[in-house]
XYZ file of C-alpha atoms in Angstrom:
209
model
C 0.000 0.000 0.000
C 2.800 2.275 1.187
C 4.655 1.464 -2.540
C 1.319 2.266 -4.133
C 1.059 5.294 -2.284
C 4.394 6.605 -3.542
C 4.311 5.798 -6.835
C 0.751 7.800 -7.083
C 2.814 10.617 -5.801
C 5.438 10.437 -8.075
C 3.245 10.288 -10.866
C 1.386 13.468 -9.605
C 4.747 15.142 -9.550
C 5.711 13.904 -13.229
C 2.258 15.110 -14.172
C 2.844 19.032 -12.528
C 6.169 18.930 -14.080
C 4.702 18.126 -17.386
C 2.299 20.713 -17.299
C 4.657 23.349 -16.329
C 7.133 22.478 -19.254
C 4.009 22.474 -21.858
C 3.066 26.055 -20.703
C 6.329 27.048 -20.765
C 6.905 26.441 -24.458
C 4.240 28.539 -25.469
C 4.694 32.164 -26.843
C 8.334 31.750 -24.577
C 10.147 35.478 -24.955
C 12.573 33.123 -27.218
C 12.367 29.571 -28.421
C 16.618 29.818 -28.672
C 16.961 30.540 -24.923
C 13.905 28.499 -24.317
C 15.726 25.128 -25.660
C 18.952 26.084 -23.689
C 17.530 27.182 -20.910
C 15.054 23.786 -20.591
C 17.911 21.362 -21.596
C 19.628 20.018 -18.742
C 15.904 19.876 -16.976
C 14.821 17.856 -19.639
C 18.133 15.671 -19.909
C 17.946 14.553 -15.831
C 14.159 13.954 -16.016
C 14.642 11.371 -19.278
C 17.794 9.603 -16.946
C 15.128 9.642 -13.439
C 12.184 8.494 -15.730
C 14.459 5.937 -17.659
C 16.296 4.594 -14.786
C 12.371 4.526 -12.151
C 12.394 0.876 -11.671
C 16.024 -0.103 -11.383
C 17.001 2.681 -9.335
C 14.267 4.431 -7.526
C 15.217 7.600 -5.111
C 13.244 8.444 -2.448
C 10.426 10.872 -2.603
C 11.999 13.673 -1.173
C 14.594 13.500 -4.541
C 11.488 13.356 -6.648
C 10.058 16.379 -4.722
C 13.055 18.348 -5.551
C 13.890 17.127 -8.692
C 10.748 18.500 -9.760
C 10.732 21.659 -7.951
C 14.329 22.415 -9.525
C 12.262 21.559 -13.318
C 9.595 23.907 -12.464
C 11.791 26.963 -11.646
C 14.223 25.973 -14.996
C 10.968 26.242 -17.232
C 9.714 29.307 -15.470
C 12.843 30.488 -16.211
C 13.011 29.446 -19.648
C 9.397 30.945 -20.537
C 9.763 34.416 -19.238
C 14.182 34.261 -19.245
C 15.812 34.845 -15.694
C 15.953 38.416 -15.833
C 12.191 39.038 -16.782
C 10.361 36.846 -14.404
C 7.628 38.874 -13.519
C 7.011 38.474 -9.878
C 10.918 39.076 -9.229
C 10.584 42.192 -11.426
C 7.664 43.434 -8.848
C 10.452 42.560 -5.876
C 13.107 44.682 -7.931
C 10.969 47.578 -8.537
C 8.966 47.635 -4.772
C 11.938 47.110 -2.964
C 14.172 49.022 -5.808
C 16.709 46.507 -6.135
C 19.575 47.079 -8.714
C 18.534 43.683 -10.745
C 15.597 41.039 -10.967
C 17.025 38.503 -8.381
C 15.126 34.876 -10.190
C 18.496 33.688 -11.476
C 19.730 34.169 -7.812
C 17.161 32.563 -6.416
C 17.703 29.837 -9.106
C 21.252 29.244 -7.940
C 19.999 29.551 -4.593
C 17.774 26.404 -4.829
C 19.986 24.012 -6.993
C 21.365 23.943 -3.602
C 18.274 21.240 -3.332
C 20.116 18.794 -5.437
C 22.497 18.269 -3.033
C 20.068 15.307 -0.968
C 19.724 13.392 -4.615
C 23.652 14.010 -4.537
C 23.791 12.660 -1.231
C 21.511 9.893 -1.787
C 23.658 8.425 -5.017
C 26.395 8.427 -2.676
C 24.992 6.499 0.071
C 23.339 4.111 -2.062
C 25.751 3.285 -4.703
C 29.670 4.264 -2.252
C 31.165 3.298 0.833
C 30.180 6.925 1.787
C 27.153 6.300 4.185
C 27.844 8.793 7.149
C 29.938 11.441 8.407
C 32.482 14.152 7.518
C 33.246 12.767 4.537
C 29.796 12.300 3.121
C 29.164 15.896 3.739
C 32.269 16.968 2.211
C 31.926 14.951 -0.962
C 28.353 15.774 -1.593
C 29.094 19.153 -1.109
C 32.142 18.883 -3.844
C 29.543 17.402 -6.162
C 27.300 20.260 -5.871
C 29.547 22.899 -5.794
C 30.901 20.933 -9.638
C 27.954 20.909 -11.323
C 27.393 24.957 -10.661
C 30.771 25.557 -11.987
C 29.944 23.194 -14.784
C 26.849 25.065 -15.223
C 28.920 28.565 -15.057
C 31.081 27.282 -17.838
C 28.294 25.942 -20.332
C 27.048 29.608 -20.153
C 30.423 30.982 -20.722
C 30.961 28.714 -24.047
C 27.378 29.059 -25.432
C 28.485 32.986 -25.052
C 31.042 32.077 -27.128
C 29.785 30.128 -29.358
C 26.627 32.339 -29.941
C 29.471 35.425 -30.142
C 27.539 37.365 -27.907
C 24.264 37.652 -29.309
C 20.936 38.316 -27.586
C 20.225 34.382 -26.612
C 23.465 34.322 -25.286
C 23.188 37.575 -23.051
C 19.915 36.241 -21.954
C 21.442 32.553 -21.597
C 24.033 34.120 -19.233
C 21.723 36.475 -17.098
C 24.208 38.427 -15.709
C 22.455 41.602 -15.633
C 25.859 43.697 -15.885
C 27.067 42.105 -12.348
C 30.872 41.212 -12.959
C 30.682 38.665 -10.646
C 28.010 37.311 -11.235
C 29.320 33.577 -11.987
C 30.623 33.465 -8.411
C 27.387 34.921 -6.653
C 26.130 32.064 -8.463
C 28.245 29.399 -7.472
C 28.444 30.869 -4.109
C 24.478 30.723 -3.398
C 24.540 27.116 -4.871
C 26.933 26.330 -1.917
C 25.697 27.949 0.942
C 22.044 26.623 -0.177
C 23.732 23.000 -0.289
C 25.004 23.738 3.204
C 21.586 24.869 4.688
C 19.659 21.809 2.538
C 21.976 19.078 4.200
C 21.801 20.699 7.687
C 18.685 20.962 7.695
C 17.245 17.963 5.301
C 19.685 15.282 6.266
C 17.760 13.599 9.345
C 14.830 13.345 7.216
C 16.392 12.146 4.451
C 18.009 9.595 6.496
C 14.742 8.440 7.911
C 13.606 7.845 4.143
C 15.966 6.158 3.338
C 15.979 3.512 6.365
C 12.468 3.123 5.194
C 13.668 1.670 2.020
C 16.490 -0.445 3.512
C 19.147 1.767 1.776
C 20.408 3.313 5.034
C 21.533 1.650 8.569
């Protein structure tokens, strides 16, 4: 009943997500940025949805998972700088920049627990210092991976307006390392504060002791 009761869930979630990405490709400010922005959403839900039954994570990895989709295809529909609710915060609180790409960063911090639960499930890594450290490394990898795929499509697009847009950086000269920066310290707060509940999950599924 319990394994019922997940799956239902997980469906639920695949169904929101779905939803989400088919009003986000419609009348997007760009179908260019749209494609890059969606990509790597698109590419990890294909691997979870491909890989379900053989390696199932817990629901709590699904819940993010999704919630990290969601904000990409906001993202995508309106671009990072545009998003209109964070251009109401910029102009009532008269901020210097529409803050949704920081708040993007902010939450990939998220990822960490799926991070953390390949680790525990599939490496010796099951507890401690170590298992904090490494997930952390992880996380901290795939911003700067992300910060670099912006910097090449720059390149590659020589600048134009998809690739302004694709980068987001509003004018900020240091913007890639806010970015990375708020992908760590949201990493830090998500395993602080997500880890005992992860860990009850798991034990729930025999992957933890």
């Amino acid at each position: 009943m319990g394994k019922d009761k997940s799956i239902r869930i997980h469906l639920l979630l695949l169904l929101v997500v779905f939803v989400v990405l088919i009003w986000s490709v419609i009348q997007p400010e760009g179908y260019l940025i749209w494609t890059m922005e969606v990509l790597p959403a698109i590419v990890v839900l294909i691997l979870v949805i491909s890989t379900y039954n053989k390696f199932r994570l817990t629901t709590l990895s699904y819940i993010i998972i999704a919630i990290l989709s969601i904000t990409m295809f906001i993202g995508a529909h309106y671009t990072y700088s545009k998003v209109p609710l964070f251009n109401w915060i910029k102009d009532h609180f008269d901020l210097n920049r529409n803050h949704y790409d920081r708040f993007g960063h902010f939450l990939k911090g998220l990822f960490a627990i799926v991070i953390r639960e390949i680790l525990i499930r599939k490496t010796p890594l099951t507890k401690g210092p170590w298992l904090c450290a490494v997930t952390l490394s992880f996380a901290l990898a795939i911003g700067a991976l992300y910060e670099i795929i912006e910097w090449l499509a720059s390149i590659i697009l020589k600048g134009g307006k998809a690739s302004k847009e694709f980068l987001g950086t509003q004018g900020d000269f240091w913007d890639s390392q806010w970015d990375m920066s708020l992908t760590l310290i949201g990493s830090i707060i998500v395993l602080l504060t997500l880890s005992k509940l992860h860990n009850k999950l798991l034990r729930k599924k025999e992957f933890f002791k």
